Amino acid sequence: MLLGASLTYALMRAERHSPMGFVIVVSGAVIACLNFYLSIVRYRLQARERVSRADFRHVSGFPVIGTIIIVVGALLGFGCAACAVLGLVAIALDTGGAPWFLASTWNDAVLWNDAER
């Protein structure tokens, strides 16, 4: 919501530029891209090379760290449209962040069924 509010503010008023906020959002986006690569792209590449699922090693990136850095950058760069757009794209790609956690656990019956606990 913070990134959406920042983008709306930038579009409704004169956009302000925040180099520090942009640099921080870019660093969060790099971590988000690393998380995306390690969790999705890397598995697909190894599946193409016919590596068996048993031989595939899961490597964790930096869960939640990318999201925290993006939020800090969004706070520093509030009102900067470039920061907000890049932050929204990075949040969508950050598989270690809160939106992906919710998406991956949404269909988990253990979370929603009290009888199984």
Coordinates of C-alpha atoms in Angstrom, one line a residue:
M1 CA 0.0 0.0 0.0
L2 CA 2.9 2.3 0.7
L3 CA 4.2 2.0 -2.9
G4 CA 0.8 2.5 -4.3
A5 CA 0.3 5.6 -2.2
S6 CA 3.7 6.9 -3.2
L7 CA 2.9 6.4 -6.9
T8 CA -0.5 8.1 -6.6
Y9 CA 1.1 11.0 -4.8
A10 CA 3.8 11.3 -7.5
L11 CA 1.2 11.3 -10.3
M12 CA -1.2 13.7 -8.6
R13 CA 1.4 16.3 -7.7
A14 CA 4.7 17.2 -9.1
E15 CA 7.0 14.3 -8.9
R16 CA 9.9 14.6 -6.6
H17 CA 13.2 12.9 -7.2
S18 CA 15.0 11.0 -4.4
P19 CA 18.4 9.6 -5.4
M20 CA 18.9 7.9 -2.0
G21 CA 15.5 6.3 -2.1
F22 CA 16.0 5.1 -5.6
V23 CA 19.4 3.5 -4.8
I24 CA 17.9 1.7 -1.8
V25 CA 15.0 0.4 -3.9
V26 CA 17.4 -0.7 -6.6
S27 CA 19.4 -2.7 -4.0
G28 CA 16.2 -4.3 -2.7
A29 CA 15.2 -5.1 -6.3
V30 CA 18.6 -6.8 -6.9
I31 CA 17.9 -9.0 -3.8
A32 CA 14.3 -9.7 -5.1
C33 CA 15.7 -10.8 -8.5
L34 CA 18.2 -13.1 -6.8
N35 CA 15.4 -14.6 -4.7
F36 CA 13.3 -15.1 -7.9
Y37 CA 16.2 -16.7 -9.7
L38 CA 17.1 -19.1 -6.9
S39 CA 13.5 -20.2 -6.3
I40 CA 12.0 -20.3 -9.8
V41 CA 14.4 -19.8 -12.7
R42 CA 17.2 -22.0 -11.4
Y43 CA 14.9 -25.0 -10.9
R44 CA 13.5 -24.6 -14.4
L45 CA 17.0 -24.5 -15.9
Q46 CA 18.1 -27.6 -14.0
A47 CA 14.9 -29.4 -15.0
R48 CA 15.7 -28.6 -18.6
E49 CA 19.1 -30.2 -18.1
R50 CA 17.2 -33.3 -16.8
V51 CA 18.6 -33.1 -13.3
S52 CA 16.4 -35.3 -11.1
R53 CA 14.3 -33.8 -8.4
A54 CA 16.3 -35.8 -5.8
D55 CA 19.6 -34.3 -7.0
F56 CA 18.2 -30.7 -7.0
R57 CA 19.5 -28.7 -4.0
H58 CA 17.3 -25.9 -2.8
V59 CA 19.3 -22.7 -2.1
S60 CA 17.6 -20.0 -0.1
G61 CA 18.2 -16.4 -1.1
F62 CA 17.5 -13.6 1.4
P63 CA 13.9 -14.0 2.5
V64 CA 12.2 -10.9 3.8
I65 CA 15.4 -8.8 3.5
G66 CA 14.5 -7.6 0.0
T67 CA 11.1 -6.5 1.1
I68 CA 12.4 -4.7 4.1
I69 CA 15.0 -2.8 2.0
I70 CA 12.3 -1.9 -0.6
V71 CA 10.0 -0.5 2.1
V72 CA 12.9 1.6 3.5
G73 CA 13.6 2.9 0.0
A74 CA 9.9 3.6 -0.5
L75 CA 9.8 5.6 2.7
L76 CA 12.9 7.6 1.8
G77 CA 11.7 8.1 -1.8
F78 CA 8.0 8.8 -1.1
G79 CA 6.5 10.7 -4.0
C80 CA 9.1 9.5 -6.5
A81 CA 7.3 7.6 -9.3
A82 CA 10.4 5.7 -10.4
C83 CA 11.0 4.4 -6.8
A84 CA 7.3 3.4 -6.5
V85 CA 7.2 1.5 -9.9
L86 CA 10.5 -0.2 -9.4
G87 CA 9.4 -1.1 -5.8
L88 CA 6.1 -2.6 -7.0
V89 CA 7.9 -4.7 -9.6
A90 CA 10.5 -5.9 -7.1
I91 CA 7.8 -6.8 -4.5
A92 CA 6.1 -8.9 -7.2
L93 CA 9.4 -10.7 -7.9
D94 CA 10.6 -11.2 -4.4
T95 CA 9.6 -14.8 -3.7
G96 CA 10.9 -14.4 -0.1
G97 CA 8.5 -11.6 0.7
A98 CA 5.1 -11.4 2.3
P99 CA 2.9 -11.6 -0.9
W100 CA 4.6 -14.8 -2.0
F101 CA 4.4 -16.3 1.5
L102 CA 0.6 -15.7 1.5
A103 CA 0.3 -17.1 -2.0
S104 CA 2.3 -20.2 -1.2
T105 CA 0.4 -21.0 2.0
W106 CA -3.1 -20.0 1.0
N107 CA -4.1 -23.5 0.0
D108 CA -2.4 -25.2 3.0
A109 CA -5.2 -26.8 4.9
V110 CA -3.3 -26.9 8.1
L111 CA -3.4 -23.1 8.4
W112 CA -7.2 -23.0 8.0
N113 CA -8.5 -26.2 9.7
D114 CA -8.4 -26.1 13.5
A115 CA -9.2 -29.8 13.7
E116 CA -5.9 -30.8 12.2
R117 CA -3.7 -28.9 14.7

